[in-house]
Tab-separated table of C-alpha atoms in Angstrom:
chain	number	residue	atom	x	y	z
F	1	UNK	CA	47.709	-45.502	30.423
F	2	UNK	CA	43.848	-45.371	30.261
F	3	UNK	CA	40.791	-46.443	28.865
F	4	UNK	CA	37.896	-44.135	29.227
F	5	UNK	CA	34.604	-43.653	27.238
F	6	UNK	CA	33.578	-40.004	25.702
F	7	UNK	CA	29.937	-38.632	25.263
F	8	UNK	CA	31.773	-35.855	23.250
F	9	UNK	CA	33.549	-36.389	19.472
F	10	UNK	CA	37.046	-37.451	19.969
F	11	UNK	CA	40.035	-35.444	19.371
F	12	UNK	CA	42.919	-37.379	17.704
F	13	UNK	CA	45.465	-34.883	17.786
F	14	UNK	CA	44.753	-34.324	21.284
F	15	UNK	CA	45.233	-37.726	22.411
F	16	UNK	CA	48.370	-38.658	20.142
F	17	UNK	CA	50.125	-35.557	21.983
F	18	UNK	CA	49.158	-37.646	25.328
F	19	UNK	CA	51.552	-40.034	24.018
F	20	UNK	CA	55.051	-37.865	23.537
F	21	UNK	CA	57.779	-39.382	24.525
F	22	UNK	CA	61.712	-39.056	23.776
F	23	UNK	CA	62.112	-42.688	24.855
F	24	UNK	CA	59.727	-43.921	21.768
F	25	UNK	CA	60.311	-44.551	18.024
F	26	UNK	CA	56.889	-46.119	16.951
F	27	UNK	CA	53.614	-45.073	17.293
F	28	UNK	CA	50.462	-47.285	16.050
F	29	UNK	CA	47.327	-45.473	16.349
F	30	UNK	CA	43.663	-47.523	15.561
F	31	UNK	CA	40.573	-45.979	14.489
F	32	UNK	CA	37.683	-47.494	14.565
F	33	UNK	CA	35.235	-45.401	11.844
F	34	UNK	CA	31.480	-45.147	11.435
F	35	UNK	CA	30.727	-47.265	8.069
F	36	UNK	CA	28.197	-46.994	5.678
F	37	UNK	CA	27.537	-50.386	5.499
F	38	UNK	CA	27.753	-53.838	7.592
F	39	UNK	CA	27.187	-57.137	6.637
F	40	UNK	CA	25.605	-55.844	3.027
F	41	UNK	CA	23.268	-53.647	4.791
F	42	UNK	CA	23.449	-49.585	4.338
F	43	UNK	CA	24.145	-48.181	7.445
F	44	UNK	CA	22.831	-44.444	8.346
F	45	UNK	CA	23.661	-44.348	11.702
F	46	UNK	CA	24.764	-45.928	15.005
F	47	UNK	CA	24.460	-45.486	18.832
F	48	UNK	CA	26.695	-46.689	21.006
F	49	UNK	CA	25.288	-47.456	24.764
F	50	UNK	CA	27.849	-48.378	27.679
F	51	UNK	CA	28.062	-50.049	30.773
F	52	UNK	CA	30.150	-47.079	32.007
F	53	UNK	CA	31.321	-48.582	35.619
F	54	UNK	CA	32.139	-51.856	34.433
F	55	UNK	CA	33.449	-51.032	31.283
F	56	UNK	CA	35.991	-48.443	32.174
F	57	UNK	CA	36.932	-51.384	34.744
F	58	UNK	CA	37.705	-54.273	31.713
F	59	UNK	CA	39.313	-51.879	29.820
F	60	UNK	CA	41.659	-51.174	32.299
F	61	UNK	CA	42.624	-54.855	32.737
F	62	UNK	CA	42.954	-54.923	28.729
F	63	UNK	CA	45.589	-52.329	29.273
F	64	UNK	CA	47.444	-53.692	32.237
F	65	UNK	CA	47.416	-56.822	30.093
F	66	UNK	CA	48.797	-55.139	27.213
F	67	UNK	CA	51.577	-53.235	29.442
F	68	UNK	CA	52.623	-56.873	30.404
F	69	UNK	CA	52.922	-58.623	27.320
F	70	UNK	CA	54.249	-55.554	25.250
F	71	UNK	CA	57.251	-53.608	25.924
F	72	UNK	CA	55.389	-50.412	24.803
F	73	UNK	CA	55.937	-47.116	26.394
F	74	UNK	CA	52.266	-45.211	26.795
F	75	UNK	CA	49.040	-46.528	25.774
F	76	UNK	CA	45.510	-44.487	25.787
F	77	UNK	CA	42.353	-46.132	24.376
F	78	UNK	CA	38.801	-44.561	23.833
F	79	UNK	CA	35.727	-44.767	23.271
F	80	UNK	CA	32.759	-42.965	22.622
F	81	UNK	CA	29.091	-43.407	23.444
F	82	UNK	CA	26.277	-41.704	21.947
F	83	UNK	CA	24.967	-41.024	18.506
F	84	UNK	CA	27.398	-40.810	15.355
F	85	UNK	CA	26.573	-40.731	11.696
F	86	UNK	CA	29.029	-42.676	9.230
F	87	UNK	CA	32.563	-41.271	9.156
F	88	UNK	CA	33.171	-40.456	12.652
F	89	UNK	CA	34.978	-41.536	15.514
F	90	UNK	CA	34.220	-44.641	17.823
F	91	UNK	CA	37.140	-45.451	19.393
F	92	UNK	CA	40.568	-44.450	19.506
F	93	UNK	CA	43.612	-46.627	20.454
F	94	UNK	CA	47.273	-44.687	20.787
F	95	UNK	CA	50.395	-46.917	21.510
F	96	UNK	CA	54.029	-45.901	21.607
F	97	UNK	CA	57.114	-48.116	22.202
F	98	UNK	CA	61.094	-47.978	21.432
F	99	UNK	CA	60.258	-50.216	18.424
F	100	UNK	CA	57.374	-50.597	16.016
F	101	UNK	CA	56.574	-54.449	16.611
F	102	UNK	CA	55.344	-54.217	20.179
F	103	UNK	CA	53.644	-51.100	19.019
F	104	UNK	CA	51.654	-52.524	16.161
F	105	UNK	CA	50.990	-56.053	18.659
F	106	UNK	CA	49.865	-54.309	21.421
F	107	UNK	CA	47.536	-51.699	19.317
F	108	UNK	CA	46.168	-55.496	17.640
F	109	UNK	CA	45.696	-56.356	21.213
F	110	UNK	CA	43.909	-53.720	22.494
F	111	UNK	CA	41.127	-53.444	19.636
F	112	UNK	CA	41.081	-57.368	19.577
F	113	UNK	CA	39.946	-57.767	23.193
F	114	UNK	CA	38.509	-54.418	23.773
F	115	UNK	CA	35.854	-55.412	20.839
F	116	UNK	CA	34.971	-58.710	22.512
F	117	UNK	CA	35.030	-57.950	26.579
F	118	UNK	CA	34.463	-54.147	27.446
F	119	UNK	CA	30.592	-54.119	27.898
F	120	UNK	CA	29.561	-51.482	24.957
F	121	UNK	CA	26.794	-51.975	22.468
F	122	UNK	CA	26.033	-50.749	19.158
F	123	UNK	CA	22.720	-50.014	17.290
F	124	UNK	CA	22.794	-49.701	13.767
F	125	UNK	CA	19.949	-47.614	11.994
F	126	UNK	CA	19.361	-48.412	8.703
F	127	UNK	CA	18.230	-47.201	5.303
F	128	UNK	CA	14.778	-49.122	5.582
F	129	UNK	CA	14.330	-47.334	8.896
F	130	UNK	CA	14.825	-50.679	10.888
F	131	UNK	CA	17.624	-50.931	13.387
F	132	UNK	CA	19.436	-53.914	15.520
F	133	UNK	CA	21.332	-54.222	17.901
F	134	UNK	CA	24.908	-55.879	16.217
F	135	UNK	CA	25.444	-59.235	17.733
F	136	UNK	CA	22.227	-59.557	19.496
F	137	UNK	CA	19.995	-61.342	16.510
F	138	UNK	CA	18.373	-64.377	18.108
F	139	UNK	CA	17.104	-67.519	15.874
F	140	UNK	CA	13.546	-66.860	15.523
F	141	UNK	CA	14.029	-62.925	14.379
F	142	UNK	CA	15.678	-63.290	11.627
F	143	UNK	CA	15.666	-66.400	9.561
F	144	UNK	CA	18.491	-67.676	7.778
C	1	UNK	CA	13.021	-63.089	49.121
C	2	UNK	CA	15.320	-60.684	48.702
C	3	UNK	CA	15.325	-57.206	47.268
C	4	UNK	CA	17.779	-56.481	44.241
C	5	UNK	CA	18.289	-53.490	41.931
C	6	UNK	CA	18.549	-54.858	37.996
C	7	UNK	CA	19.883	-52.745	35.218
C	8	UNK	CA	19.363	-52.991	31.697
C	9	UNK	CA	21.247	-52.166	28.546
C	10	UNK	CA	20.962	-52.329	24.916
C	11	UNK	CA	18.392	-54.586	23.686
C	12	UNK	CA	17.336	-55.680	27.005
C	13	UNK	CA	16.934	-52.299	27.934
C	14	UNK	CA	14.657	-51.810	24.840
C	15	UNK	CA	12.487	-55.022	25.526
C	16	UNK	CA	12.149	-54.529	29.192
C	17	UNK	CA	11.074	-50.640	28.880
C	18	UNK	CA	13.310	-49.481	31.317
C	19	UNK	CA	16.647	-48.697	32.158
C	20	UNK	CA	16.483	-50.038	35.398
C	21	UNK	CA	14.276	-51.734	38.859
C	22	UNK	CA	14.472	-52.784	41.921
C	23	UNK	CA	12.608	-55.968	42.652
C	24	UNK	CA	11.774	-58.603	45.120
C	25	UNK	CA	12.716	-62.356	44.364
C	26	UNK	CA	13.494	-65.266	45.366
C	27	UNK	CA	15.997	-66.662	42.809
C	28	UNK	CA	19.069	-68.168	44.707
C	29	UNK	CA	21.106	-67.027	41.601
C	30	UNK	CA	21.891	-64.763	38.658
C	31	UNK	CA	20.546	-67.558	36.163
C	32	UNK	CA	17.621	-68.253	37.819
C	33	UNK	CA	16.688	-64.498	38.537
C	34	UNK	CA	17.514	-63.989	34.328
C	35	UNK	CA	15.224	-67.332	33.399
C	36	UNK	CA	12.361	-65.285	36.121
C	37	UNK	CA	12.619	-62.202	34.163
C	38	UNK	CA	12.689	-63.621	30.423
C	39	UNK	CA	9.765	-65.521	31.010
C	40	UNK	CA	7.580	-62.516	32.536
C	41	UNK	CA	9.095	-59.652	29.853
C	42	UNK	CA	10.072	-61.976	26.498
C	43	UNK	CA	13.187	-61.488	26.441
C	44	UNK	CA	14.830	-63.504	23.110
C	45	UNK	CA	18.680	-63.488	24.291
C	46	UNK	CA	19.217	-66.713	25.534
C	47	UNK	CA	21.748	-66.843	28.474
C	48	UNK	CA	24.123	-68.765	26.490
C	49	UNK	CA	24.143	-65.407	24.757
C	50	UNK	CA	24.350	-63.248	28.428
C	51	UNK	CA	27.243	-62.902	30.705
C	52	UNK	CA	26.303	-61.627	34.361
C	53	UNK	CA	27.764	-58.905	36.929
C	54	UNK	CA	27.006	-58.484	40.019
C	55	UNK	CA	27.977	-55.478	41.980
C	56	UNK	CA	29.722	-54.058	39.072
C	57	UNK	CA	32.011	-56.833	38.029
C	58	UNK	CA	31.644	-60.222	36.275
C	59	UNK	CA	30.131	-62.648	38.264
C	60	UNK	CA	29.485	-66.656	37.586
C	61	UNK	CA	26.256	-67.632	37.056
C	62	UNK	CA	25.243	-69.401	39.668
C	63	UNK	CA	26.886	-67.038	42.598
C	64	UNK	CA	24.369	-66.966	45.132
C	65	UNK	CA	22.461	-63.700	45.380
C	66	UNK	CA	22.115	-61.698	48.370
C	67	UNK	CA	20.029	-58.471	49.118
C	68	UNK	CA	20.806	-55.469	47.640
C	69	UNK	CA	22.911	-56.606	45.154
C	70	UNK	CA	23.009	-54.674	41.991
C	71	UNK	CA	22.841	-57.392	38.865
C	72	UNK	CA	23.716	-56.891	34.956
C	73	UNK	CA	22.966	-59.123	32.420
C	74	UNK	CA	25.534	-58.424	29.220
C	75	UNK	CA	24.010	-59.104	25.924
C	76	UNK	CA	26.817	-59.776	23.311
C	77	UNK	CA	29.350	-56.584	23.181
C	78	UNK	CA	30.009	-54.556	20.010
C	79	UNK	CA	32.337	-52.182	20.731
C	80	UNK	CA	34.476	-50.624	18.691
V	1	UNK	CA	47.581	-43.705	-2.599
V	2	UNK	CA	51.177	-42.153	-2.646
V	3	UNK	CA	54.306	-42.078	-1.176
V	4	UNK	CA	56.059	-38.689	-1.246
V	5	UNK	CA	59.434	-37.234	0.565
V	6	UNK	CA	58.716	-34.214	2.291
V	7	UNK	CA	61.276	-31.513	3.445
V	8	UNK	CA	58.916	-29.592	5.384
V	9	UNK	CA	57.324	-31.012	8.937
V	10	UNK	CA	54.142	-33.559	8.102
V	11	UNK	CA	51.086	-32.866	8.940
V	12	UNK	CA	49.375	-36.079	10.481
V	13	UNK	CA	45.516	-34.759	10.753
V	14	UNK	CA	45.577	-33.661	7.403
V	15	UNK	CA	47.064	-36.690	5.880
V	16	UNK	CA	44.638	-38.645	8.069
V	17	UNK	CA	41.968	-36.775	6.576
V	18	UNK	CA	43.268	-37.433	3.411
V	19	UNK	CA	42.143	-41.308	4.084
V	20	UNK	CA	39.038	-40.668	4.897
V	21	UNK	CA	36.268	-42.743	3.080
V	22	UNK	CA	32.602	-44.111	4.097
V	23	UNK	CA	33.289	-47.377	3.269
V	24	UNK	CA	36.283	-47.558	5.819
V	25	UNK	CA	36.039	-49.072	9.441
V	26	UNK	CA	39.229	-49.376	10.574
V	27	UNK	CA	42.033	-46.741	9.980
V	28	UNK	CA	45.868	-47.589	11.229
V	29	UNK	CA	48.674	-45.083	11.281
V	30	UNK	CA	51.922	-45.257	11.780
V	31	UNK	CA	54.639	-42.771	12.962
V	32	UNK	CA	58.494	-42.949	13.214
V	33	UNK	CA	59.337	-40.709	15.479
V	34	UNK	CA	63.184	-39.812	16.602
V	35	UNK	CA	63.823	-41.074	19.585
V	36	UNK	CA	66.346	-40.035	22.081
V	37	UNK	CA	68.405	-43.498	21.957
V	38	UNK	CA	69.804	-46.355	19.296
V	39	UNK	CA	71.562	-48.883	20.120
V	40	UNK	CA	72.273	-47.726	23.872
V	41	UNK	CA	73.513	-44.402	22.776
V	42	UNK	CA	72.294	-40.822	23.532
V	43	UNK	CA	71.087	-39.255	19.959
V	44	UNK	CA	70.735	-35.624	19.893
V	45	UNK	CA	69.788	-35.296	16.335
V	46	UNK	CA	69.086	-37.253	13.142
V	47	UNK	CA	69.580	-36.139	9.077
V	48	UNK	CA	67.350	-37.644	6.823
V	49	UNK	CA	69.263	-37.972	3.068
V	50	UNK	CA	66.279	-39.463	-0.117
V	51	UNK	CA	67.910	-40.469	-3.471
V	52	UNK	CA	64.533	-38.854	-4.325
V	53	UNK	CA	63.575	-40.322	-7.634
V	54	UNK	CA	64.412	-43.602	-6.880
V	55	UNK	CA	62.790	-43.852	-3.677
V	56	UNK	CA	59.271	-42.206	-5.024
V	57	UNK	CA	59.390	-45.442	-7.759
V	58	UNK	CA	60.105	-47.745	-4.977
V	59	UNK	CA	58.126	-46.275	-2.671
V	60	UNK	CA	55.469	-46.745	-4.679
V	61	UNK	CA	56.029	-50.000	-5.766
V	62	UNK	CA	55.460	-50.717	-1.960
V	63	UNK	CA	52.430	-49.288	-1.834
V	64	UNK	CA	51.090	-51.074	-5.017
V	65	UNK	CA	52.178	-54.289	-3.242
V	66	UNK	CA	49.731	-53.747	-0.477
V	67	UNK	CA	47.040	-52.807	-2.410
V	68	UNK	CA	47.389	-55.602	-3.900
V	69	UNK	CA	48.164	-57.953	-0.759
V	70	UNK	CA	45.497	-56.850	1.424
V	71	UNK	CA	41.697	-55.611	0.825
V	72	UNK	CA	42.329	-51.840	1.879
V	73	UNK	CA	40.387	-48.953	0.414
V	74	UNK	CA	43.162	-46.054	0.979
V	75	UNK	CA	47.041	-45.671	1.704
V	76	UNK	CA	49.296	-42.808	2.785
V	77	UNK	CA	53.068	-42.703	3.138
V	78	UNK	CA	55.255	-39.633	3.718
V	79	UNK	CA	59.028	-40.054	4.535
V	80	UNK	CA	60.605	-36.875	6.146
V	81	UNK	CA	64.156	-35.434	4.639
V	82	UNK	CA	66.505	-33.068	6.229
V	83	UNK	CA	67.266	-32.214	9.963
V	84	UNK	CA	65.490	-33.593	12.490
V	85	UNK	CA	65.304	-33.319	16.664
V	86	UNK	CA	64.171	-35.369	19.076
V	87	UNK	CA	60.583	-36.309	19.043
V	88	UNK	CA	60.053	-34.924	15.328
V	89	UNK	CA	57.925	-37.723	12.794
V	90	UNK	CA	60.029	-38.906	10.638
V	91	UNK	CA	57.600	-41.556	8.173
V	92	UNK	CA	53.749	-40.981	8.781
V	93	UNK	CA	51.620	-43.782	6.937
V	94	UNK	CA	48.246	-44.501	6.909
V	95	UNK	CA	45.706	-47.024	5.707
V	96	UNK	CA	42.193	-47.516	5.727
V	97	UNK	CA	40.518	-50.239	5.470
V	98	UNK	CA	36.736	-51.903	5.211
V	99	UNK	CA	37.813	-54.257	8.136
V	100	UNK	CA	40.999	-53.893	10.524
V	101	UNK	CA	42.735	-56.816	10.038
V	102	UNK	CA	43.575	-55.732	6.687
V	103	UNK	CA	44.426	-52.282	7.918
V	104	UNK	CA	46.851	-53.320	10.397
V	105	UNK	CA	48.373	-56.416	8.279
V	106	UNK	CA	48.739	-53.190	5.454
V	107	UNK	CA	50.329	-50.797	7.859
V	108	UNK	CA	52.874	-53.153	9.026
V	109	UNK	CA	54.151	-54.250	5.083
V	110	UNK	CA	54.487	-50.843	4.234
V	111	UNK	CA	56.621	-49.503	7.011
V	112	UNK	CA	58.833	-53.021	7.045
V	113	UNK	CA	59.371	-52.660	3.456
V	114	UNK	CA	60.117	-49.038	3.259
V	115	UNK	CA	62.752	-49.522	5.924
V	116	UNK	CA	64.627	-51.720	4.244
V	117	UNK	CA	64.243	-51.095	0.376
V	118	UNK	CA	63.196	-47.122	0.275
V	119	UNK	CA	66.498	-44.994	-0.586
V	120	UNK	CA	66.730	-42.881	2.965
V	121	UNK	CA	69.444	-42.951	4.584
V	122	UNK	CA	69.841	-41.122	8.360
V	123	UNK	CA	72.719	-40.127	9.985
V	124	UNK	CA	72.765	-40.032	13.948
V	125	UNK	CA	74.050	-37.158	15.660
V	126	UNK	CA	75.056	-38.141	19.505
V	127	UNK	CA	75.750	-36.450	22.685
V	128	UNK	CA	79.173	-36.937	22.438
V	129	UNK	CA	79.939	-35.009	19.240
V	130	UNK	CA	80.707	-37.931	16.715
V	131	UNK	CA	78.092	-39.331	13.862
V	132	UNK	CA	77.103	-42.054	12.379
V	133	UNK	CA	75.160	-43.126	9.304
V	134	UNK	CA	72.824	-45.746	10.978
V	135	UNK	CA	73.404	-49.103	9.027
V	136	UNK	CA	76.885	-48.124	7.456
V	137	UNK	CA	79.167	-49.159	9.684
V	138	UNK	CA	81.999	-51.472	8.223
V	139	UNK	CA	84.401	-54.007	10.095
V	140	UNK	CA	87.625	-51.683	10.765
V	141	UNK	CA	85.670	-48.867	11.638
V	142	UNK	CA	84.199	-50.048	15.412
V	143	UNK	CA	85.620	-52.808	16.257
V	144	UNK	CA	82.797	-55.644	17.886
Y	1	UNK	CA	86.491	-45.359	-22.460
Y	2	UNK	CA	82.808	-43.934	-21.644
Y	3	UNK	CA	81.398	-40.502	-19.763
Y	4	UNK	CA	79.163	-41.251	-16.883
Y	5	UNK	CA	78.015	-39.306	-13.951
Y	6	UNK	CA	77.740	-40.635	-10.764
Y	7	UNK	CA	75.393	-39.294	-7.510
Y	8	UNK	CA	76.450	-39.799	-4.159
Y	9	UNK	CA	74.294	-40.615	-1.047
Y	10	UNK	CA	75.362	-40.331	2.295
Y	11	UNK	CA	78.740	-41.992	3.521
Y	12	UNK	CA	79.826	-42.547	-0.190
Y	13	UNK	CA	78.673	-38.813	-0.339
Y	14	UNK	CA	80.455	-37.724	2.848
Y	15	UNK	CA	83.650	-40.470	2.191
Y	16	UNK	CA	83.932	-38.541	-1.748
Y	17	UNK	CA	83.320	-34.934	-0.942
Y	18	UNK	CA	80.616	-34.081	-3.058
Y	19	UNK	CA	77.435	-35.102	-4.475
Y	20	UNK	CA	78.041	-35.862	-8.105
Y	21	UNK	CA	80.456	-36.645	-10.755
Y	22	UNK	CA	81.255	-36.765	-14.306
Y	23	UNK	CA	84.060	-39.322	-15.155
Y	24	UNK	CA	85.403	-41.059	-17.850
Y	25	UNK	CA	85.689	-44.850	-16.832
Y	26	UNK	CA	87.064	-47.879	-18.849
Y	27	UNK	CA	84.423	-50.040	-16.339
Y	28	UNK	CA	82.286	-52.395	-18.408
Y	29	UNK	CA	79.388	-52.114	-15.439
Y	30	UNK	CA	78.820	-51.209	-12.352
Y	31	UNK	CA	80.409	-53.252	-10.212
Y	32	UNK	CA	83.988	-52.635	-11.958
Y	33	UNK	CA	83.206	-49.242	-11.341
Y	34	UNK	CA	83.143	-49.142	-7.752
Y	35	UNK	CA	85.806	-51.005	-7.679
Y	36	UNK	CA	87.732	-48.368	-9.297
Y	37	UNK	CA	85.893	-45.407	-7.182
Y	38	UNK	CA	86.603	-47.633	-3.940
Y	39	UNK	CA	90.072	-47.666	-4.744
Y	40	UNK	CA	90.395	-44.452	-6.031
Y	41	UNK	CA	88.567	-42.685	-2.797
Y	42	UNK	CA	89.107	-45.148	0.012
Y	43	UNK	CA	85.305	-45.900	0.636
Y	44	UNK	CA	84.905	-48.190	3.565
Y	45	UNK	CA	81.404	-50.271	2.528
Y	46	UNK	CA	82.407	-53.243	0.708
Y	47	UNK	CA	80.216	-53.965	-2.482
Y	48	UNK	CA	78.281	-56.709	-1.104
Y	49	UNK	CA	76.722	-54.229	1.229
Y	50	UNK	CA	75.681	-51.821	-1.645
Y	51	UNK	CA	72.928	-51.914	-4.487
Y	52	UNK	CA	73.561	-50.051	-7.913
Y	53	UNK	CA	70.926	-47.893	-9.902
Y	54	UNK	CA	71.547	-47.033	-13.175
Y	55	UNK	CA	69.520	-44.029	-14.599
Y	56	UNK	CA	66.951	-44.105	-11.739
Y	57	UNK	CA	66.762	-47.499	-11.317
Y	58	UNK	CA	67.426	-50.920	-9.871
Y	59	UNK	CA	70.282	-52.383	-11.582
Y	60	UNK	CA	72.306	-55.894	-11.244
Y	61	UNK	CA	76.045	-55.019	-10.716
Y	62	UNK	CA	77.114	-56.688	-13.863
Y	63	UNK	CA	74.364	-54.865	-16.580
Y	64	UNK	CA	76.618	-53.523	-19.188
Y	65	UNK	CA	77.338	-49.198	-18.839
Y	66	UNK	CA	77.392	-46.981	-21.401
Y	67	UNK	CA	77.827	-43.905	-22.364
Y	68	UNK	CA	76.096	-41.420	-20.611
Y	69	UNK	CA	74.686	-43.314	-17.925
Y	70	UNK	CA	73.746	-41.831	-14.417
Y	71	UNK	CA	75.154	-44.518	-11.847
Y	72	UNK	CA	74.243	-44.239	-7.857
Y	73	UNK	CA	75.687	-47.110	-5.465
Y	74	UNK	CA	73.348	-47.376	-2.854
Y	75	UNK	CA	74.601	-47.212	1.059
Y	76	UNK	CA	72.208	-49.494	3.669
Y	77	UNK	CA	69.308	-47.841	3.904
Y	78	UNK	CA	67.728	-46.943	7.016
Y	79	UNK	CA	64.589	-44.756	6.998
Y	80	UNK	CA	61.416	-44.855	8.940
């Protein structure tokens, strides 16, 4: 039952086995991977930068939420900061329940909200050698 | 005035230079201490765009400041 | 893009690695795993019986369905036969996906539709000695 | 009067005895069949709660058999 962020590469197999439990008959696990492209654009590479304090704080709530809304047994959620290159790791969200519904919801949950409210950016470098910041174009920089 | 300790991430942290300060100021408020420091660095993320903390949790905008306070200004999140 | 029976354990990192793909953002698995209760009783066991040839065609059918249903770049779907314990994966799938939406909407088709048109049938072992082939039970035989 | 074999899954499997079967069968399809077989053996599911395949594949109860055919009646499934 935690949410924390990772400077180092995330182990999957590692954190499913956090989830064991005789009690559960579903697991739904999300991975969020590295693409090689966004929005049309070739991707190279991304960073991802954190607001560690208040970040591990909102994700908490996320799960609390989730725990209330979902009759799921163990959840675990990460997420990594840092550099990656396409194909790896960002974040990693593990659910387990009795039955698969309120697995697959809460999982959709998680990622939903997590996206939108925990306080991590991300930096995507580019083939051209430009980057941006995703979500933080302003009218005036780019025109459309 | 007061004296408050700002920290910056992402793309603010690129256009201000720095990760973080400590400043003097007399803005009464989160929004008016973000409108003091766009106009003197350029920042282009409206506060529209910007959600605030304040001691390491989400705070209103216009929650009175008080010294030593430790403000955040969130651009737009991209997790995951 | 398969869906295979498998005698022997599964092997979820490698069939997660088996998705793997730079265009993909989102990956969603799914496990069945056996869980300790059905139904309010104590299982100690479970045996996993495939009409095999038949359920490879439907099988995938069901996975040419999603493909064609929802904008996913790789799927994954291995069904466990044979004697199981508590805990043990019984189905691993996988999908991956451009975007996750499409991931998880692809995940959850393929493990409602293999539960209820796939060939496998599972017999429940419980603490109590007796059996039961989950699904199979007539009027006459427990009386409601 | 035709030859056909017949496979048995779980409790039709279990409720018969053994796995599979070659009979000779005056049945015109499938669903005379296991009426004879249900009769015959005692099995408990009623038809309504099976599905036939005929050679390795989906088939309505009343497609014609012939000889040779490979016939499974299909229990409730319940995988995953």
């Amino acid at each position: 039952m935690s949410f924390r962020l990772s400077a180092q590469p995330l182990d999957p197999a590692a954190l499913k086995a956090s989830l064991a439990d005789a009690h559960a008959g579903a697991c739904v696990t999300f991975e969020g991977w590295v693409r090689n492209h966004n929005d049309g654009r070739p991707v190279l590479a991304l960073d991802y930068e954190a607001y560690g304090a208040l970040a591990e704080k909102e994700g908490a709530r996320i799960i609390a939420e989730a725990l209330e809304k979902f009759s799921v047994t163990r959840v675990v959620c990460v997420h990594r900061t840092g550099a990656l290159k396409i194909g790896d790791l960002a974040v990693w969200i593990g659910v387990a329940a009795a039955h698969r519904g309120a697995a697959f919801d809460a999982c959709r949950y998680l990622i939903d909200e997590v996206k939108v409210r925990v306080p991590v950016w991300k930096k995507e470098r580019y083939a051209d050698g430009s980057t941006e910041w995703v979500n933080c174009a302003t009218r005036g920089e780019h025109p459309s | 005035m007061k004296t408050v300790r700002v920290q910056y991430f992402a793309l603010l942290r690129e256009q201000r230079g720095l990760s973080q300060e400590t400043l003097s100021t007399a803005a009464p408020d989160a929004a008016a201490l973000y409108a003091e420091l766009r106009a003197r660095h350029g920042f282009t993320l409206p506060p529209e765009r910007l959600r605030a903390a304040v001691n390491g949790e989400f705070a209103a905008w216009p929650a009175p400041l008080k010294d030593g306070d430790e403000i955040v200004f969130i651009p737009p999140v991209a997790g995951g």
